Tab-separated table of C-alpha atoms in Angstrom:
chain	number	residue	atom	x	y	z
A	1	MET	CA	19.752	65.081	69.707
A	2	PRO	CA	20.172	68.838	70.621
A	3	ARG	CA	17.275	70.407	72.254
A	4	LYS	CA	18.564	73.976	72.976
A	5	ILE	CA	18.910	75.359	69.375
A	6	THR	CA	19.173	79.228	69.030
A	7	SER	CA	19.503	81.457	65.917
A	8	PRO	CA	20.738	84.936	64.785
A	9	VAL	CA	17.713	85.018	62.355
A	10	LEU	CA	15.102	83.110	64.257
A	11	GLY	CA	15.950	83.566	67.637
A	12	ALA	CA	15.413	80.794	70.007
A	13	LEU	CA	13.428	77.530	68.731
A	14	LYS	CA	11.126	75.375	70.403
A	15	PHE	CA	12.142	71.594	70.824
A	16	HIS	CA	9.086	69.190	70.785
A	17	ARG	CA	10.140	66.124	72.731
A	18	SER	CA	7.158	64.153	71.425
A	19	ASP	CA	8.152	64.200	68.070
A	20	GLY	CA	11.603	65.797	68.526
A	21	SER	CA	10.899	68.413	66.164
A	22	TYR	CA	11.277	72.236	66.588
A	23	SER	CA	9.299	75.660	65.737
A	24	VAL	CA	9.246	78.740	66.042
A	25	ALA	CA	6.783	81.797	65.865
A	26	MET	CA	7.702	84.318	63.589
A	27	ASP	CA	6.274	87.922	62.558
A	28	HIS	CA	5.518	89.369	58.795
A	29	LYS	CA	4.028	92.598	58.815
A	30	GLY	CA	1.968	91.768	61.844
A	31	ALA	CA	0.515	88.537	60.299
A	32	GLU	CA	2.251	85.520	62.625
A	33	ILE	CA	4.094	82.721	60.439
A	34	SER	CA	5.064	79.225	62.237
A	35	LEU	CA	8.187	77.738	61.486
A	36	HIS	CA	8.512	73.880	61.908
A	37	PHE	CA	11.447	71.474	61.392
A	38	LEU	CA	10.237	68.077	61.445
A	39	CYS	CA	14.067	66.269	62.113
A	40	GLN	CA	14.140	62.534	61.011
A	41	THR	CA	17.870	62.667	61.541
A	42	ASP	CA	19.998	63.810	64.681
A	43	ASP	CA	21.753	66.570	62.135
A	44	ALA	CA	18.482	67.459	60.723
A	45	ILE	CA	18.041	70.680	62.885
A	46	GLN	CA	21.952	71.862	62.141
A	47	ARG	CA	20.950	71.012	58.402
A	48	PHE	CA	17.820	73.167	58.372
A	49	VAL	CA	18.573	76.498	60.423
A	50	PRO	CA	21.074	77.857	57.831
A	51	ILE	CA	18.470	77.354	55.356
A	52	ALA	CA	15.385	78.448	57.142
A	53	GLU	CA	17.577	81.915	57.921
A	54	ARG	CA	18.108	82.369	53.914
A	55	VAL	CA	14.143	81.813	53.395
A	56	TRP	CA	13.201	84.213	56.331
A	57	LYS	CA	15.731	86.699	55.374
A	58	GLY	CA	14.507	86.727	51.395
A	59	ARG	CA	10.693	85.868	52.377
A	60	VAL	CA	9.511	88.289	50.658
A	61	ARG	CA	10.391	86.713	46.897
A	62	TYR	CA	9.650	82.998	48.715
A	63	PHE	CA	6.303	84.191	49.322
A	64	LYS	CA	5.566	85.649	45.998
A	65	ALA	CA	7.005	82.706	44.364
A	66	PHE	CA	4.297	80.265	46.578
A	67	ARG	CA	1.390	83.209	45.822
A	68	GLU	CA	1.731	83.060	41.941
A	69	TYR	CA	2.699	79.106	41.251
A	70	ALA	CA	-0.553	78.446	43.825
A	71	VAL	CA	-2.597	80.778	41.468
A	72	SER	CA	-1.034	79.694	38.265
A	73	ASN	CA	-0.687	76.016	38.856
A	74	LEU	CA	-3.047	75.192	42.033
A	75	LEU	CA	-6.164	76.724	41.284
A	76	ASP	CA	-8.412	74.090	39.303
A	77	GLN	CA	-7.168	71.896	41.708
A	78	LEU	CA	-8.150	73.736	44.588
A	79	ASN	CA	-11.494	74.577	42.707
A	80	GLY	CA	-12.025	71.252	41.679
A	81	PHE	CA	-11.940	70.132	45.836
A	82	LEU	CA	-14.509	72.841	46.236
A	83	ASP	CA	-16.868	71.550	43.927
A	84	CYS	CA	-18.385	68.714	46.226
A	85	GLY	CA	-21.118	67.628	44.080
A	86	GLU	CA	-23.317	71.023	44.448
A	87	GLU	CA	-25.870	72.702	41.597
A	88	ASP	CA	-23.927	75.951	42.171
A	89	PRO	CA	-20.383	75.204	43.782
A	90	PRO	CA	-18.327	77.563	45.596
A	91	GLN	CA	-15.370	79.153	43.502
A	92	VAL	CA	-12.326	81.042	44.178
A	93	THR	CA	-10.866	83.077	41.253
A	94	ALA	CA	-6.969	84.303	40.339
A	95	SER	CA	-7.484	87.386	42.073
A	96	GLN	CA	-9.555	86.520	45.124
A	97	LEU	CA	-6.621	83.502	45.824
A	98	ARG	CA	-3.685	86.113	45.452
A	99	GLY	CA	-5.442	88.045	48.039
A	100	MET	CA	-6.095	84.904	49.978
A	101	LEU	CA	-2.602	84.084	49.956
A	102	LYS	CA	-0.743	87.394	50.406
A	103	THR	CA	0.637	86.031	53.483
A	104	PRO	CA	1.249	82.287	54.138
A	105	PHE	CA	0.791	80.846	57.578
A	106	SER	CA	3.691	78.460	58.026
A	107	ILE	CA	7.017	77.322	56.288
A	108	THR	CA	7.803	73.442	57.333
A	109	PHE	CA	11.394	72.348	56.882
A	110	ILE	CA	11.494	68.173	56.315
A	111	LEU	CA	14.276	65.802	54.531
A	112	SER	CA	13.131	64.419	51.219
A	113	GLY	CA	13.101	61.130	52.484
A	114	ASN	CA	15.154	59.789	49.450
A	115	GLU	CA	18.332	58.100	49.989
A	116	TYR	CA	20.180	61.328	50.221
A	117	GLU	CA	18.060	62.906	52.293
A	118	ASP	CA	18.153	66.286	51.020
A	119	GLU	CA	17.014	69.237	52.646
A	120	MET	CA	13.595	70.825	51.307
A	121	PHE	CA	10.895	73.030	52.543
A	122	PHE	CA	6.933	74.088	51.897
A	123	ILE	CA	4.798	76.904	52.269
A	124	SER	CA	1.307	76.861	53.025
A	125	GLY	CA	-1.218	78.977	52.651
A	126	GLY	CA	-5.076	79.864	52.565
A	127	ASP	CA	-6.336	80.716	55.860
A	128	ASP	CA	-9.479	81.743	54.453
A	129	PRO	CA	-13.198	80.190	55.200
A	130	ARG	CA	-14.321	80.582	51.344
A	131	LEU	CA	-11.617	77.496	51.176
A	132	LEU	CA	-13.741	75.384	53.098
A	133	ASP	CA	-10.905	73.727	55.275
A	134	HIS	CA	-8.443	73.479	52.360
A	135	CYS	CA	-4.920	74.888	51.975
A	136	LEU	CA	-2.129	75.646	49.213
A	137	ALA	CA	1.234	73.987	49.487
A	138	VAL	CA	4.262	74.577	47.549
A	139	TYR	CA	7.755	73.037	47.943
A	140	PHE	CA	11.075	74.112	47.294
A	141	ASP	CA	14.519	72.210	47.125
A	142	SER	CA	16.808	73.858	49.203
A	143	GLN	CA	17.923	76.004	46.744
A	144	GLY	CA	14.668	77.468	46.750
A	145	ASN	CA	13.330	76.436	43.372
A	146	ILE	CA	9.712	75.573	43.282
A	147	THR	CA	9.730	71.739	43.123
A	148	ASP	CA	5.835	70.848	42.733
A	149	GLY	CA	2.520	71.844	44.951
A	150	GLU	CA	-0.789	70.905	46.001
A	151	ALA	CA	-4.403	71.669	46.886
A	152	VAL	CA	-4.644	69.877	50.856
A	153	SER	CA	-7.694	69.087	52.582
A	154	LEU	CA	-7.479	69.923	56.245
A	155	PHE	CA	-10.372	67.682	57.555
């Protein structure tokens, strides 16, 4: 597996020997966004880099798609997680969630795991104390189409 990968769009990717993954920190309007590449096969990083370059160049569009899908499709699931049986559980409104998801904190590139090993990625966001250690992840296929999403507990 190659260890030194450089992209004209992403710069130098850091290789993580422990699990064979790569990462790079990117700046978007003063916010750091981590890009992770989970390489389950030897050629995965070579397959991921062109997709990651395209996603990064179109990040504004992808970030908006992430945010709108999360607000439209994941808000009820998120609020269900926040309702821990309390008498007056915290709830997040659509407007609040849009603000919390203005900029995601990571984009992760993975292989689908099916027999074709399709490339895919997911965008994660919601680094806000009001989410009580939860975040939202929206999944995209390699063409940039949303395929699914979920509210995720970080604990």
